[in-house]
CSV table of C-alpha atoms and ligand atoms in Angstrom, one decimal:
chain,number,residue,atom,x,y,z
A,72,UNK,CA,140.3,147.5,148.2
A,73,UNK,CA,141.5,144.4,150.6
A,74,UNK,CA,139.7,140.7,149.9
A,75,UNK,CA,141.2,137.5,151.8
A,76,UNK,CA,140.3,134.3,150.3
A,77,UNK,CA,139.7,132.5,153.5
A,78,UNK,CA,139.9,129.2,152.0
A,79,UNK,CA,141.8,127.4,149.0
A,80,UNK,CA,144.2,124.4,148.4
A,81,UNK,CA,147.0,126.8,146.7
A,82,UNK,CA,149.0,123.5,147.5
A,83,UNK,CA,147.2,121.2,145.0
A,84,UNK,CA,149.1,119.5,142.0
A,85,UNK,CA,147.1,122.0,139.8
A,86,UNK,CA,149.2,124.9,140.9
A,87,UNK,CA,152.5,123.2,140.7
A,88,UNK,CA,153.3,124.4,137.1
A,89,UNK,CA,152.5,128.2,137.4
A,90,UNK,CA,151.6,129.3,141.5
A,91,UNK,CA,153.9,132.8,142.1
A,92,UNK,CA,151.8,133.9,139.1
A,93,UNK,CA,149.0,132.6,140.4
A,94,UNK,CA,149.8,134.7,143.7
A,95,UNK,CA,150.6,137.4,141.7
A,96,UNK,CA,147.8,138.1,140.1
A,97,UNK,CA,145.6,137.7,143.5
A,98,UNK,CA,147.7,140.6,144.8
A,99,UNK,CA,146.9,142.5,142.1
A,100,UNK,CA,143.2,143.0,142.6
A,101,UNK,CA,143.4,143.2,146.3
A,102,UNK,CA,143.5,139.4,147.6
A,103,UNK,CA,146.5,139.6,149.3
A,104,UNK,CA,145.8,137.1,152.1
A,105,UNK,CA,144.8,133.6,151.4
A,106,UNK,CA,144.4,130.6,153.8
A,107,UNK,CA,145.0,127.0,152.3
A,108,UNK,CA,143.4,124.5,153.9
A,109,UNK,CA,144.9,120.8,154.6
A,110,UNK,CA,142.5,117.4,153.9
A,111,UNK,CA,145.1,114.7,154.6
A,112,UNK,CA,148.1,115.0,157.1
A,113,UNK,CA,150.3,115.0,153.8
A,114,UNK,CA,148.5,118.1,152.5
A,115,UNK,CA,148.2,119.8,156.2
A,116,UNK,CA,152.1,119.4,156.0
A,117,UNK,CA,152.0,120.7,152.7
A,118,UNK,CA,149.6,123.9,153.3
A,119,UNK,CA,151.9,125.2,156.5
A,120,UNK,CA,155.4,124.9,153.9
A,121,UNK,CA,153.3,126.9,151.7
A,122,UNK,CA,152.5,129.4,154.5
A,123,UNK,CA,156.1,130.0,155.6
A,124,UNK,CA,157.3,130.5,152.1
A,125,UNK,CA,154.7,132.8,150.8
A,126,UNK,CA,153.8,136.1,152.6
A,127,UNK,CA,150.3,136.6,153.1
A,128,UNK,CA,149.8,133.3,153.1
A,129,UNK,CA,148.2,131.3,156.0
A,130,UNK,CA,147.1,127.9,157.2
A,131,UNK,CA,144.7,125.4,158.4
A,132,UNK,CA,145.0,121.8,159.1
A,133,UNK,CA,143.0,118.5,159.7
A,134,UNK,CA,141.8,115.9,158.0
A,135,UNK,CA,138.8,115.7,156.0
A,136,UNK,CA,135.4,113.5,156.4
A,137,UNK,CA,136.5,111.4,153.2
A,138,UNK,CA,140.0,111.1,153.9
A,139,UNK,CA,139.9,109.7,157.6
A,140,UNK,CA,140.3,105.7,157.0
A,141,UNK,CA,143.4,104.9,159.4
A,142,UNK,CA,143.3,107.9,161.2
A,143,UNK,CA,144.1,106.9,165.1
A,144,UNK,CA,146.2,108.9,168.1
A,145,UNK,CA,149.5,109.3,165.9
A,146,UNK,CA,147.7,111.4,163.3
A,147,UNK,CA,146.0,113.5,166.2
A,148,UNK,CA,149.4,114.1,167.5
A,149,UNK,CA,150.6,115.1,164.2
A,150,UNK,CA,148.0,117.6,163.9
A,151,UNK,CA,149.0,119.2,166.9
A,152,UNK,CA,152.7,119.6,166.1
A,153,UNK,CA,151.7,121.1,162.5
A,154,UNK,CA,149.2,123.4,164.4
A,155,UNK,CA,151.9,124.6,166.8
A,156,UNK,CA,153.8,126.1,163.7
A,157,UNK,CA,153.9,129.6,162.6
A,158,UNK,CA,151.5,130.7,160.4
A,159,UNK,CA,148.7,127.6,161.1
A,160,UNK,CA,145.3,130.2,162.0
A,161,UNK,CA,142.9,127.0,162.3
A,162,UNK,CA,141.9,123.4,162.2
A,163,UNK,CA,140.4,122.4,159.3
A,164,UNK,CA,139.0,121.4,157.2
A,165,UNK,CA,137.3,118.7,158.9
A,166,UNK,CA,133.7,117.8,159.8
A,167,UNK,CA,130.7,115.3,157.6
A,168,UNK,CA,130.3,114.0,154.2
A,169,UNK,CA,127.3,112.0,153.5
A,170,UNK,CA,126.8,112.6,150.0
A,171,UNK,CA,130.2,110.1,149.0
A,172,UNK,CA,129.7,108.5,152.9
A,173,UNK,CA,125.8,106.5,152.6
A,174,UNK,CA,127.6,103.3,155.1
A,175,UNK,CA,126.3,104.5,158.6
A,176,UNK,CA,128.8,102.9,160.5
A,177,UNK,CA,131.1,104.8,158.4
A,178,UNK,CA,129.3,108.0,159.2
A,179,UNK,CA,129.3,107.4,162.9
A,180,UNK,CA,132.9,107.3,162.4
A,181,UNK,CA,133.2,110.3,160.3
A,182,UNK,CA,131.4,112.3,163.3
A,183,UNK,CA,133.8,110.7,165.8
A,184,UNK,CA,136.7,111.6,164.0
A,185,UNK,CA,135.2,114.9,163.6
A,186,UNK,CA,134.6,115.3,167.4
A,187,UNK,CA,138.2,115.0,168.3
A,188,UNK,CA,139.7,117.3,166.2
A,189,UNK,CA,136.8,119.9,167.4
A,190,UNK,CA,138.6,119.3,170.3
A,191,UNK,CA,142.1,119.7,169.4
A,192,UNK,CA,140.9,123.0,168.1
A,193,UNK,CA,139.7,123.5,171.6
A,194,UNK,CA,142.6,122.7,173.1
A,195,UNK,CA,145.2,124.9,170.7
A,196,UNK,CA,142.0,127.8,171.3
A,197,UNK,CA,142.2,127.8,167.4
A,198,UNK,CA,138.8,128.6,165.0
A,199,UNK,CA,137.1,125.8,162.9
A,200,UNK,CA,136.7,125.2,159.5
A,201,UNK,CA,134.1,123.1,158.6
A,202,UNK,CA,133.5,120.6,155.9
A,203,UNK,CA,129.7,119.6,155.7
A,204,UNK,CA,127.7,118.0,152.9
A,205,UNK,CA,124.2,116.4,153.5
A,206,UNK,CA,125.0,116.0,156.8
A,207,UNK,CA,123.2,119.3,158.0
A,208,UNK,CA,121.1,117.7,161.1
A,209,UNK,CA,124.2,115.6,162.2
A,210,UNK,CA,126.8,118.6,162.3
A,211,UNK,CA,124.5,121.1,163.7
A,212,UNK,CA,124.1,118.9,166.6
A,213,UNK,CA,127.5,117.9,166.9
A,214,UNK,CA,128.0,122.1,167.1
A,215,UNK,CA,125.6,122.5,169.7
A,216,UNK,CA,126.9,119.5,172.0
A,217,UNK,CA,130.5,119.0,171.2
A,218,UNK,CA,131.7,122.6,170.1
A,219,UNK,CA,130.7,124.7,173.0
A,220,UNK,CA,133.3,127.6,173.4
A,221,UNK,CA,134.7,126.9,169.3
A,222,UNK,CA,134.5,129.3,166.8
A,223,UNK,CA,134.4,129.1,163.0
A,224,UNK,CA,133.1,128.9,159.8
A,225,UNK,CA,130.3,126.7,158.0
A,226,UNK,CA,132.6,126.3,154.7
A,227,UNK,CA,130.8,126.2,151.2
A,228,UNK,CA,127.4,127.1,152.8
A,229,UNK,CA,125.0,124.3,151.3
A,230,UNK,CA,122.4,124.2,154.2
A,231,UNK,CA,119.5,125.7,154.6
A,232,UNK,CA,118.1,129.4,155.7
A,233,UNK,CA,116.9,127.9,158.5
A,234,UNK,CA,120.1,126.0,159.6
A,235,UNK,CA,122.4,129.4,158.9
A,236,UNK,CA,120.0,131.1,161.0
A,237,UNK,CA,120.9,128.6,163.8
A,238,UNK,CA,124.4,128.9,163.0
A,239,UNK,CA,124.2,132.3,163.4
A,240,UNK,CA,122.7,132.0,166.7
A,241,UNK,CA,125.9,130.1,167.6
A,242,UNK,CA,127.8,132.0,166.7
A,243,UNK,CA,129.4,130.5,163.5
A,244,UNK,CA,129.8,131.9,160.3
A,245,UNK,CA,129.3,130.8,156.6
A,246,UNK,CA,131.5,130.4,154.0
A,247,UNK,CA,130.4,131.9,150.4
A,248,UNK,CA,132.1,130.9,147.0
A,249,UNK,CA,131.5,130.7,143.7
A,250,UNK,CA,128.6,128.7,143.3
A,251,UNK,CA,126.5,132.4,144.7
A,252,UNK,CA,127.6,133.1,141.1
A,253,UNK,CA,125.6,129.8,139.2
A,254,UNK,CA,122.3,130.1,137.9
A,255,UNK,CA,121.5,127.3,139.9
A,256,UNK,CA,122.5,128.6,142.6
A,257,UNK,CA,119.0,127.4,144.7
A,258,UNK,CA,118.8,129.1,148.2
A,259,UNK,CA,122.6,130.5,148.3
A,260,UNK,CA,121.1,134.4,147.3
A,261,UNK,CA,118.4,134.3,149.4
A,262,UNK,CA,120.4,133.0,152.5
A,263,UNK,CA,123.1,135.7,152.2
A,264,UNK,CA,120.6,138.6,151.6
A,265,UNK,CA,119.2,137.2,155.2
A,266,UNK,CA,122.6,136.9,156.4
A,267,UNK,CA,124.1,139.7,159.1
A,268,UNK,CA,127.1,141.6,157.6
A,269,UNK,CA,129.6,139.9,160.4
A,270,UNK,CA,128.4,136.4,159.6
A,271,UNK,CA,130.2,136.4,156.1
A,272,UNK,CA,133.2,135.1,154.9
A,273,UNK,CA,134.3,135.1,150.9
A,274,UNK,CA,136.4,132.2,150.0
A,275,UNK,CA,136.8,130.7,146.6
A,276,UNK,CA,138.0,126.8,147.4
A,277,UNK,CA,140.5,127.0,144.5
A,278,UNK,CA,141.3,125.1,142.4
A,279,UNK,CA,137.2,124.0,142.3
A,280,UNK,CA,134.3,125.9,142.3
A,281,UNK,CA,135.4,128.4,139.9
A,282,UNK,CA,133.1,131.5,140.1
A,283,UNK,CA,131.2,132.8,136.8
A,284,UNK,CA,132.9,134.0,134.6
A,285,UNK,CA,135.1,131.1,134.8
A,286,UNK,CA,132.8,128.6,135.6
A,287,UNK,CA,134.7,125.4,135.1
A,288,UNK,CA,138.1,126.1,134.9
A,289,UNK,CA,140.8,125.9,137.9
A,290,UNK,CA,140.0,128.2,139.9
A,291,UNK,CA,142.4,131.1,141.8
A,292,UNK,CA,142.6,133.2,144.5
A,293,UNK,CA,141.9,136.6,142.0
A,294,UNK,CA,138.4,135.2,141.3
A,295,UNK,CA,137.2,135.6,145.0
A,296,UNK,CA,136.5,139.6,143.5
A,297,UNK,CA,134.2,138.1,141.5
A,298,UNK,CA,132.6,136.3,144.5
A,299,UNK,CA,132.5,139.3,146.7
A,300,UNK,CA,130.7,141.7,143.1
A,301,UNK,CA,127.9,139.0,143.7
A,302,UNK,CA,127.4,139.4,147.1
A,303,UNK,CA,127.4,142.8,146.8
A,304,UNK,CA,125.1,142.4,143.9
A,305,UNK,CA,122.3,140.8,146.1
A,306,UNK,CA,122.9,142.3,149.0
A,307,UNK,CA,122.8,146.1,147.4
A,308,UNK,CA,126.0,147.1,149.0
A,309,UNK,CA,128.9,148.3,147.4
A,310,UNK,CA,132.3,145.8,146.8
A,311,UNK,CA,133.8,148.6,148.6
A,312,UNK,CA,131.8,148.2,151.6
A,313,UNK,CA,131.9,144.1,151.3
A,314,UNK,CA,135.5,144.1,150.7
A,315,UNK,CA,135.6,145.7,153.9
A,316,UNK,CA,133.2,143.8,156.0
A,317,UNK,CA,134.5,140.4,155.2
A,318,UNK,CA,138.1,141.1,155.1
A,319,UNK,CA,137.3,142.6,158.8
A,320,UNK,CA,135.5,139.0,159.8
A,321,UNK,CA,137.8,136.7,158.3
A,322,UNK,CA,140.9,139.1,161.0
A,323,UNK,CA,138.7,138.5,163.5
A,324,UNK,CA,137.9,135.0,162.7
A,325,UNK,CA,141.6,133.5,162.0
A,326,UNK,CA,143.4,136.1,163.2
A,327,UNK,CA,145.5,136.5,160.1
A,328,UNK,CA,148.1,139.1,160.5
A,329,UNK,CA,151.0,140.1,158.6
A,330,UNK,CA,154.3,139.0,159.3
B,675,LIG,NI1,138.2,123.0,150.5
């Protein structure tokens, strides 16, 4: 059985002491692609070094809702040379955050910000990955005007049924981690029982978000397993059979192939 964690920050200080192990053990039970994903220019840097020392690993670059104070036409240049290298799969993570963001003028910035590197994306013919919290309304709109022709994935899924269902419609895809495995994990099941098999992607968002049964530790690559059990849980499928259908989207999605 094959998992790809389509989305961790293997490059965070967490990691530092202990991460060949860390990779090692992913391989062992099956998750031997992963794609880290950049916040600041410095990380974005930092995920595509990763990528080209580690096989089976991948990257994504852009900067982040919180992180974009001083962000101007250099640092959209610099994203488009660090895009151009090997090994970079997609832009991201980028997008809304207006649970830490409540200043509108802030936000409108955030969503400007946002725009152009939807459109580097566009320009590169790269895939998305998006960052959105309690900022549902804003970002779907922003994916129905400003991302025509962009593909990607809804990352961390918090909206609603509703909302995925639109998302769906759009084409875009949503992003499942450990929190499907919480008790309060609120309208998560229910929205991936709803959810077609090809609008799925399993990620883990290490090192946070670590699924039960280690709920609150750093979290790794290995643990997206436990991830893809619940899915497959809920959805009365076989990990088999989810293994499959999400590794499947997330080569069709980034286009991940081994070098
Ligand atoms: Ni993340």
């Amino acid at each position: 059985m094959e998992f790809v964690d389509t989305h961790c920050h293997l490059n965070d200080e967490k990691f530092a002491e202990d991460l060949p192990a860390v990779v090692e053990r992913a391989q062992t039970v099956g998750v031997r692609r992963v794609i880290n994903f950049g916040d600041t220019l410095k990380s974005s840097a930092a995920v595509v070094e990763l990528a080209e020392n580690f096989a089976g690993m991948f990257a994504g670059v852009g900067v982040h809702p919180e992180e974009i104070s001083g962000f101007d036409k250099n640092s959209a240049a610099q994203i488009f040379e660090l895009a151009a290298r090997k090994k970079v799969v997609a832009i991201g993570e980028i997008g809304l955050d207006y649970y830490w963001e409540k200043d509108s003028d802030a936000r409108l910035l955030q969503q400007k910000i946002f725009i152009e590197q939807l459109d580097i994306a566009r320009q590169l013919d790269l895939p998305v990955c998006i960052h959105e919290r309690e900022a549902h309304g804003d970002a779907l709109k922003i994916l129905k005007t400003e991302a025509k022709g962009l593909r990607g994935v809804m990352h961390c899924y918090s909206g609603s049924l509703e909302m995925a269902r639109e998302l769906w419609k759009l084409g875009w895809l949503i992003g499942v981690d450990g929190p499907l495995t919480f008790k309060n994990s609120a309208k998560l099941p229910e929205i991936v029982k709803a959810a077609p098999r090809e609008m799925l992607l399993l990620e883990t968002d290490a090192p946070y978000l670590a699924p039960v049964p280690n709920r609150g530790r750093r979290n790794e690559p290995a643990y997206v397993v436990d991830v893809a059990r619940k899915l497959a849980e809920l959805r009365g499928e076989s990990l088999e059979t989810v293994a499959h259908y999400t590794t499947a989207n997330a080569e069709n999605l980034y286009e991940i192939r081994e070098e």
